[in-house]
Short mmCIF file of C-alpha atoms in Angstrom, two decimals:
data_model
loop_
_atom_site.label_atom_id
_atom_site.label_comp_id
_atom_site.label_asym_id
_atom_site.label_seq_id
_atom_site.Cartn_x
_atom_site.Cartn_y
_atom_site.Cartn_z
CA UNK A 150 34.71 115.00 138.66
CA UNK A 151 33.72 115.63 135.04
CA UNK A 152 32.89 118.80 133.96
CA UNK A 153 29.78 117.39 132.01
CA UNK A 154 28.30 115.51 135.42
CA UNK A 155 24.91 116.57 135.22
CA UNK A 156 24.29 118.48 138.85
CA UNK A 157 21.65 116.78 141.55
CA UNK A 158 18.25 117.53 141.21
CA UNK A 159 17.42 119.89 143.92
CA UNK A 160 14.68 118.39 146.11
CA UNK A 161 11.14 118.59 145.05
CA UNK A 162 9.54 120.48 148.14
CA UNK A 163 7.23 118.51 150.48
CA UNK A 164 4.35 120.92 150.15
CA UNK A 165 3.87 120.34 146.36
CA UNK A 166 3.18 116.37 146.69
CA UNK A 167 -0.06 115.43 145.77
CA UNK A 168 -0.66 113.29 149.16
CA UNK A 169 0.56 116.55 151.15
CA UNK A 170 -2.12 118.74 149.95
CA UNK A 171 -5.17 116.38 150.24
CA UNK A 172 -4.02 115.62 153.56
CA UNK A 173 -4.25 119.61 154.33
CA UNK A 174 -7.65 119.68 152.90
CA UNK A 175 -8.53 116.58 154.89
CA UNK A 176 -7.63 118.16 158.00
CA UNK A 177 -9.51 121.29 156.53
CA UNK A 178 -12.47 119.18 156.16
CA UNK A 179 -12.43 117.98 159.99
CA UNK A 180 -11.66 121.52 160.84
CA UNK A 181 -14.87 122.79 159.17
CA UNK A 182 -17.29 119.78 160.04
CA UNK A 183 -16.43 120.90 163.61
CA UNK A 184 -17.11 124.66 163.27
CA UNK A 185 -20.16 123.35 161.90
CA UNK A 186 -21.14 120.94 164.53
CA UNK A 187 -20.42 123.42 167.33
CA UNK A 188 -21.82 126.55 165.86
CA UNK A 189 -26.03 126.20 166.10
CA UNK A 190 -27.86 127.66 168.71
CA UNK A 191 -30.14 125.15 171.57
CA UNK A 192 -26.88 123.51 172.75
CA UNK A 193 -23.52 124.94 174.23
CA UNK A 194 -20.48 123.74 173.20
CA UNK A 195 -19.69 121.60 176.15
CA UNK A 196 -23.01 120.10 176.04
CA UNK A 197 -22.12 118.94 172.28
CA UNK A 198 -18.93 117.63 173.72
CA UNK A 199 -20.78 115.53 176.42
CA UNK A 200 -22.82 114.34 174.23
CA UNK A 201 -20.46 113.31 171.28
CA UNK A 202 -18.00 111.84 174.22
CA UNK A 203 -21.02 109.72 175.36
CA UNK A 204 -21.24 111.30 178.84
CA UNK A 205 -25.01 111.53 178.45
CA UNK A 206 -26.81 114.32 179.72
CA UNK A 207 -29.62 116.28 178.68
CA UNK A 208 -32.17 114.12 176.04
CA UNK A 209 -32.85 117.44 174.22
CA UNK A 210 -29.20 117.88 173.41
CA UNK A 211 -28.73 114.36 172.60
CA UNK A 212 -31.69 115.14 170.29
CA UNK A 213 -30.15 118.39 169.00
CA UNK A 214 -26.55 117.15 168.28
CA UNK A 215 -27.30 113.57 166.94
CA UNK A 216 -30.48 114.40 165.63
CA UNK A 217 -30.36 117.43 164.03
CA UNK A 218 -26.63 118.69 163.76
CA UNK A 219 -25.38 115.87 162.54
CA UNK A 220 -26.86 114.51 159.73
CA UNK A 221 -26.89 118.68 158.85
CA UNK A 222 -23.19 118.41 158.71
CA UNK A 223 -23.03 115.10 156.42
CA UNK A 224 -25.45 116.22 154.06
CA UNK A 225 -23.62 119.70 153.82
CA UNK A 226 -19.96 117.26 153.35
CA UNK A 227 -21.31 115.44 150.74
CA UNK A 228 -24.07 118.10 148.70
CA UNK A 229 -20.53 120.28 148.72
CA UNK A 230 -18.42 117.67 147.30
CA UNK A 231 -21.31 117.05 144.51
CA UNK A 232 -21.55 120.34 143.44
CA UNK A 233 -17.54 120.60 143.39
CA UNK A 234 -16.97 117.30 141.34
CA UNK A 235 -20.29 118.13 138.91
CA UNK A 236 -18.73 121.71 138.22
CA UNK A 237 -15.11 120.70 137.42
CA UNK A 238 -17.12 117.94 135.55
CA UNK A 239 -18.63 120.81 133.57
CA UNK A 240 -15.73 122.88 133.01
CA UNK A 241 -13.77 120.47 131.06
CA UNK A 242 -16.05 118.81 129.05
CA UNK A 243 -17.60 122.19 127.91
CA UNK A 244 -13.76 123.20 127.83
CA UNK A 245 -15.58 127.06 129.50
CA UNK A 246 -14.11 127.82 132.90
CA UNK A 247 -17.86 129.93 133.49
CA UNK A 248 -19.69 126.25 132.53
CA UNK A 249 -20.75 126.06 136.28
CA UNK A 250 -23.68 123.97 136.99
CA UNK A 251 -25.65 127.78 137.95
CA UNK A 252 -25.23 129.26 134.79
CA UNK A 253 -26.02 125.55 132.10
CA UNK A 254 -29.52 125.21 132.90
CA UNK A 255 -28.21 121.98 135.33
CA UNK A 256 -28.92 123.88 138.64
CA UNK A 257 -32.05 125.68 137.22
CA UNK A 258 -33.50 122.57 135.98
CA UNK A 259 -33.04 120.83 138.69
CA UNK A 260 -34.85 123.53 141.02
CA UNK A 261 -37.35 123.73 138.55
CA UNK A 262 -37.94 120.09 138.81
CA UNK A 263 -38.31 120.33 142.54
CA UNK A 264 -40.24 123.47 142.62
CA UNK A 265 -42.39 121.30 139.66
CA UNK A 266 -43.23 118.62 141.72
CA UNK A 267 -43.71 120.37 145.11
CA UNK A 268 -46.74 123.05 143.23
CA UNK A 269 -48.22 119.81 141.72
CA UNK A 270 -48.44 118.26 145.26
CA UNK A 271 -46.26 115.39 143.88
CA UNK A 272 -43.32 115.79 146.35
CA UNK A 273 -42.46 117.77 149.27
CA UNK A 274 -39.37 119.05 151.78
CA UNK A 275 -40.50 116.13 154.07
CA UNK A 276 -40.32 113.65 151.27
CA UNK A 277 -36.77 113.16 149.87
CA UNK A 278 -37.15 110.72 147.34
CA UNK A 279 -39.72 112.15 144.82
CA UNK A 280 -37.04 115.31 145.57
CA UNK A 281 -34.55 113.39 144.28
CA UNK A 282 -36.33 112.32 141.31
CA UNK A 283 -38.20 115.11 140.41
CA UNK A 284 -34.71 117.03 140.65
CA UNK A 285 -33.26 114.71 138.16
CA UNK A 286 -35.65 115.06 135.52
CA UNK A 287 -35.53 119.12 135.80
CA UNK A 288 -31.82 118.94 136.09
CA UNK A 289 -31.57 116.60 132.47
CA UNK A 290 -34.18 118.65 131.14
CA UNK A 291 -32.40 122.09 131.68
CA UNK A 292 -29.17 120.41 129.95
CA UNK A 293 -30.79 118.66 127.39
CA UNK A 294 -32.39 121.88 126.39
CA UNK A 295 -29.21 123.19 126.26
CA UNK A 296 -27.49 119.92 124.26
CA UNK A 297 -30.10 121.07 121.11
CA UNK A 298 -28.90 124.66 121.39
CA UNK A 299 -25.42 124.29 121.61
CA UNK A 300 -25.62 121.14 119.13
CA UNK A 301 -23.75 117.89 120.81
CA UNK A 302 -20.72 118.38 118.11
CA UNK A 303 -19.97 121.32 119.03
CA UNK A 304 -17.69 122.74 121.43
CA UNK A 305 -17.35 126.51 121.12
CA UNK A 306 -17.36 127.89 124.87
CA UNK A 307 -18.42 130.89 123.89
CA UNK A 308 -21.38 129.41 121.96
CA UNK A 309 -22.00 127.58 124.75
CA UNK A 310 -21.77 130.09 127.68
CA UNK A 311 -24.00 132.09 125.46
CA UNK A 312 -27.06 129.45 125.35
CA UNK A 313 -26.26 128.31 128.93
CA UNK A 314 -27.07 131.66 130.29
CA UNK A 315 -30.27 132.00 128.28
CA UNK A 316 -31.62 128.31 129.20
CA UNK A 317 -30.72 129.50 133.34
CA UNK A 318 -32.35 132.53 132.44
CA UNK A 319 -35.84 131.04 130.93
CA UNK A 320 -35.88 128.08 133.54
CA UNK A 321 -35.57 130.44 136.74
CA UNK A 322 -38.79 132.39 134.92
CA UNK A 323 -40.53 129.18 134.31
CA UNK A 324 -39.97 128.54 138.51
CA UNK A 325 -41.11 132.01 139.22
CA UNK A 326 -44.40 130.89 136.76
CA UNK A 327 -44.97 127.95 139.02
CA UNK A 328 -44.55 129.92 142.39
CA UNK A 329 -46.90 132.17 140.51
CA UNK A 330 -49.57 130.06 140.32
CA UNK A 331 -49.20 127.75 142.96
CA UNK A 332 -48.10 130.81 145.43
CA UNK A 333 -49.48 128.89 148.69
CA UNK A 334 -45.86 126.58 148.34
CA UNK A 335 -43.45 129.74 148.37
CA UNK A 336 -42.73 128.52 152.08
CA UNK A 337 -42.26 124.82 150.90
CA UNK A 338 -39.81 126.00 148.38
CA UNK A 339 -37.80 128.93 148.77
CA UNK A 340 -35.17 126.72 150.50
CA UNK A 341 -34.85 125.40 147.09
CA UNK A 342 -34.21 128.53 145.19
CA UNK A 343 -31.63 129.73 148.09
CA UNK A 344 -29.81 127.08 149.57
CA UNK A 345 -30.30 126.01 152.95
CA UNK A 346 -29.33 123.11 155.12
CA UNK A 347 -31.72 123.90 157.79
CA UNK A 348 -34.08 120.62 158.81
CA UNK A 349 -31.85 118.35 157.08
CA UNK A 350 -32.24 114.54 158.87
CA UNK A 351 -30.85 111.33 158.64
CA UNK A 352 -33.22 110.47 155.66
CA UNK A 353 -31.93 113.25 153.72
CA UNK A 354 -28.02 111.74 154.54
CA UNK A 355 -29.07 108.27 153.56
CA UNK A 356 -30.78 109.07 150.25
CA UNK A 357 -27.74 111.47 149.45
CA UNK A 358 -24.30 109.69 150.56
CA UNK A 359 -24.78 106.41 147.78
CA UNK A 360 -26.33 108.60 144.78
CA UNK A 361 -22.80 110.91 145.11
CA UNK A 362 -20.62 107.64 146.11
CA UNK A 363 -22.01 106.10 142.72
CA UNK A 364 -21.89 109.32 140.29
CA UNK A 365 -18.74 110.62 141.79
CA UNK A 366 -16.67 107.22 141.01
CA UNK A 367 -18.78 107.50 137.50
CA UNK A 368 -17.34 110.88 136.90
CA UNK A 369 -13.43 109.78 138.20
CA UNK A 370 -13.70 107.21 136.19
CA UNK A 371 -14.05 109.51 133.21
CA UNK A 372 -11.07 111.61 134.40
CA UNK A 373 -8.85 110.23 131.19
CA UNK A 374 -11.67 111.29 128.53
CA UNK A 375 -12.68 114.56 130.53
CA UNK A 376 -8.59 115.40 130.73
CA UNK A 377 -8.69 114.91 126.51
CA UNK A 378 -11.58 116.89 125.66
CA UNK A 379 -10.07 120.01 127.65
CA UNK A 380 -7.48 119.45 125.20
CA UNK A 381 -10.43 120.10 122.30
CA UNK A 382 -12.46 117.78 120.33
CA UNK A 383 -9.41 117.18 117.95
CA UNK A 384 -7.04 116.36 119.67
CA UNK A 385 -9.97 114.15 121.36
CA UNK A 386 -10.41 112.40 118.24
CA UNK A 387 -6.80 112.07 116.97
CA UNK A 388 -6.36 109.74 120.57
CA UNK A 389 -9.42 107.73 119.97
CA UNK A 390 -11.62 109.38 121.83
CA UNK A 391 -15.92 110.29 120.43
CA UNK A 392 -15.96 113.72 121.77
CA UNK A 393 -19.91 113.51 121.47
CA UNK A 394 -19.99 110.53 123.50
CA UNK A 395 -17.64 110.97 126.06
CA UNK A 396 -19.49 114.63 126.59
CA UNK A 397 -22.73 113.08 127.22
CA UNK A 398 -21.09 110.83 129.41
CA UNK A 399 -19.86 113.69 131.18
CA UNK A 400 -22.97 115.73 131.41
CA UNK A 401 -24.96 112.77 133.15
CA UNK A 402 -22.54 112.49 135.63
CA UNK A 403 -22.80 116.36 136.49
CA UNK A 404 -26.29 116.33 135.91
CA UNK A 405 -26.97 113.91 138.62
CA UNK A 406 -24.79 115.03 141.15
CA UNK A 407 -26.00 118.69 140.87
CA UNK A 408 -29.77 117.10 141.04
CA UNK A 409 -28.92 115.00 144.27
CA UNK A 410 -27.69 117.95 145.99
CA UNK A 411 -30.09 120.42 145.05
CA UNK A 412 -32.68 117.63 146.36
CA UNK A 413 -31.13 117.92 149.66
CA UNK A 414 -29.55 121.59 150.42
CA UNK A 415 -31.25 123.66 147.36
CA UNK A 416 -29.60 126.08 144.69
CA UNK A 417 -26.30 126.81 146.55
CA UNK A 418 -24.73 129.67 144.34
CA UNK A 419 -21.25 130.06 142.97
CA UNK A 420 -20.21 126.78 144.52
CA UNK A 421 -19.90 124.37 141.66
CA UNK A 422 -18.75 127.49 139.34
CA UNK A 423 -15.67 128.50 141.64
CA UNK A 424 -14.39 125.45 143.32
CA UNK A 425 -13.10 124.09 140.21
CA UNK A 426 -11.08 126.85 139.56
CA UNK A 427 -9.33 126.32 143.34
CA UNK A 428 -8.91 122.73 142.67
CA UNK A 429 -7.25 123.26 139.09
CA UNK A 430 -5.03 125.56 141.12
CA UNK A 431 -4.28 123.46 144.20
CA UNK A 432 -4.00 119.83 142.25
CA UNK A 433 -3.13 120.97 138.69
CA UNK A 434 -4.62 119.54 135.72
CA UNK A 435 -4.67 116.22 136.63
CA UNK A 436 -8.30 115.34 136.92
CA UNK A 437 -7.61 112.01 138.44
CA UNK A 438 -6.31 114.00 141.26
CA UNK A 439 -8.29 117.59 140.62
CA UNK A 440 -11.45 115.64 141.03
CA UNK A 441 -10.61 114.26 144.61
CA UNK A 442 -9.54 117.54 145.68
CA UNK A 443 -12.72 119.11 143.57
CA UNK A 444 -15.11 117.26 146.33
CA UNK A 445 -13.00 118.00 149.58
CA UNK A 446 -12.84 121.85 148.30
CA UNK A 447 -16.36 121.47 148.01
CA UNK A 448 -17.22 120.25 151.24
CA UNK A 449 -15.12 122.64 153.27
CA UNK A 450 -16.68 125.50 151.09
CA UNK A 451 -20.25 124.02 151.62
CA UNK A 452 -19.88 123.01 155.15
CA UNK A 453 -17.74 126.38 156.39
CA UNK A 454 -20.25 128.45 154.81
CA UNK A 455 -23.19 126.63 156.85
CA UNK A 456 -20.76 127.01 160.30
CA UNK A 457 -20.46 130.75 159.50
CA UNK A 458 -23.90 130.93 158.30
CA UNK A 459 -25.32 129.85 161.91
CA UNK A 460 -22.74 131.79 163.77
CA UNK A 461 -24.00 135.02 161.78
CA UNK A 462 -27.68 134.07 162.51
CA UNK A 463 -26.78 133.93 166.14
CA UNK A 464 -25.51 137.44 166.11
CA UNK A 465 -28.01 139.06 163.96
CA UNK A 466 -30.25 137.43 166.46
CA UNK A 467 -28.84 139.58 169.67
CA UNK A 468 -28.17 142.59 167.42
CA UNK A 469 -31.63 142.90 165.90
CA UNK A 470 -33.78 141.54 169.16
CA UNK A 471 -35.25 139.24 167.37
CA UNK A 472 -36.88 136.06 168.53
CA UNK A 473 -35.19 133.52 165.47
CA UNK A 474 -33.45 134.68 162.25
CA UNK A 475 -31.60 132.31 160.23
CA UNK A 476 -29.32 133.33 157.54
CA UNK A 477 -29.51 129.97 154.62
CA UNK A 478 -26.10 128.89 153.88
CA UNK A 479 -27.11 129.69 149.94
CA UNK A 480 -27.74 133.48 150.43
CA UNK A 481 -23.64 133.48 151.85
CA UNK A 482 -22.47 131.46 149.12
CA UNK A 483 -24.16 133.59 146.74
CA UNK A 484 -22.81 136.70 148.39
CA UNK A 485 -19.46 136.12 148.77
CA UNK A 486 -19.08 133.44 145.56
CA UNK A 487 -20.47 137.03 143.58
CA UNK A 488 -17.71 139.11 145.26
CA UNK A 489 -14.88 136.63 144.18
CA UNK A 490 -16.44 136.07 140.77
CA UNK A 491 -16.08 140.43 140.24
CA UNK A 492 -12.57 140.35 141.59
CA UNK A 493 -11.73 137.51 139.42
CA UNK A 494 -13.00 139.32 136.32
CA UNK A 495 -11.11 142.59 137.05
CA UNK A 496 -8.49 141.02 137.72
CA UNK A 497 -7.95 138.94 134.31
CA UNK A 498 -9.47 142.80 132.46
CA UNK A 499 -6.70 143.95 134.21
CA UNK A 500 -4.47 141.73 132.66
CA UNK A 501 -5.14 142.52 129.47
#
């Protein structure tokens, strides 16, 4: 044997393949649509089992489980996938790893919209649709306002970050103006401004599922020009790429997916601002790939946090004596998407 015989390749280990890892996070996915399925209160878990396996039963817990769980758990799936997909959307065409759909004026906007339309007597929880609508046109208001500040040729993140936290800022004071003077809808809406999945119904699901289908093939479709401008707006244009355009093109896509699930589950903190960063570090920067894993991240964060969500209302229930308490899904995201944000920060401080 030669001395100069180049040595095999040692084998690439299973775990790192692509395929291998969104097969985990599909199994995830089944893992947490489960928790979720089993975890509300009204039905035990063998009467959800009798009911899924089709051995009849009780009418009430048919009602409960196919009724009310489970269009609960879709719409949780699929508003977590949205806000995963619009955020990593976000991220790398605003090239800022903070550029999270909370903190652009996207998710402000877009409860703004709702919050809008619900005061005016335009739209209501019970009426999906002019949600949906009225969501959208907060949500491209909130990043068109922040389009002229930043200035669509530029792409400092700093700049960026800077104006995005000042448009969040003024639109969650122009909500607090309309529950201000419209205060008789702070019932009707503060499951906007927190996050909750509670009451969601098959009309919510079937609004929901085709707006993400279409937006999230719009934004995969964009993975090439999204991958370039994280590279920056030069080397953007040195490949052929408008780095105004293909932003814009960007910032619809994540503009509508944040709106259509804010119509359905509300502001659900932290979630579109810290799945990215798991997906990057799962998947890699391959966005035709990262975005994928983006939405299943998304749904298991969206639709675990609603499992543990009702399992903590359950025991706050016995502990506290109380008759019904329920804990919205947003108030845990917030909570613990806060915590990891902090250790994050220290951590990279740290670094330095």
């Amino acid at each position: 044997m030669s001395v100069m015989e180049a040595a095999p390749a040692p084998p690439r280990p299973v775990w790192r393949s692509p395929g291998v890892r969104m097969g985990a996070l599909a199994v995830l996915v089944c893992a947490a649509a489960c928790a979720d399925l089993f975890a509300g209160r009204g039905v035990t878990g063998e009467g959800v089992r009798a009911v899924l396996l089709g051995g009849g039963g009780d009418p009430m817990a048919e009602h409960i489980v196919l009724q009310l769980r489970l269009p609960r758990l879709l719409v949780a799936l699929v508003a977590g996938a949205s806000l995963g997909v619009a955020g990593l959307v976000l991220q790398s065409a605003l090239r800022n790893p903070l550029a999270g759909p909370e903190v652009t004026g996207v998710t402000p906007g877009a409860v703004l919209g709702a919050v809008a339309a619900t005061g005016l007597g335009l739209a209501g929880w019970d009426s999906p649709m002019a949600v949906v609508v009225a969501a959208c046109l907060g949500g491209f208001a909130g990043a068109g306002l922040l389009w002229l500040l930043a200035g669509r040729e530029k792409g400092d993140p700093e700049q960026t970050a800077v104006y995005g936290v000042l448009v969040s800022a003024v639109l969650a004071g122009l909500t607090a103006v309309v529950l201000l003077v419209a205060p008789g809808e702070l019932g009707s809406v503060v499951q906007w401004l927190i996050g909750s999945t509670e009451g969601r119904v098959w009309q919510h699901w079937h609004l929901l599922w085709p707006w993400a289908l279409v937006w999230g093939a719009a934004a995969w479709l964009l993975s090439a020009p999204l991958t370039l401008l994280r590279c920056g707006d030069e080397q953007a244009s040195a490949a052929g790429l408008n780095p105004g355009r293909g932003r814009a093109a960007a910032l619809v896509c994540a503009v509508a997916l944040t709106a259509g699930a804010v119509s359905a589950v509300g502001a659900l903190g932290f979630v579109g601002l810290l799945v990215p960063h798991l997906a990057l570090a799962v998947f890699g920067a391959d966005l035709r790939i990262a975005l994928p894993g983006a939405a299943l991240l998304g749904a298991v964060v969206v639709c675990g946090a609603d499992a543990a969500a009702q399992l903590l209302s359950r025991l706050l229930v016995v502990a506290l004596d109380a008759d019904r308490l329920t804990l919205p899904v947003g108030a845990l995201t917030t909570f613990v998407g806060a915590g990891l944000l902090l250790v994050v920060a220290r951590r990279r401080t740290d670094e330095r």
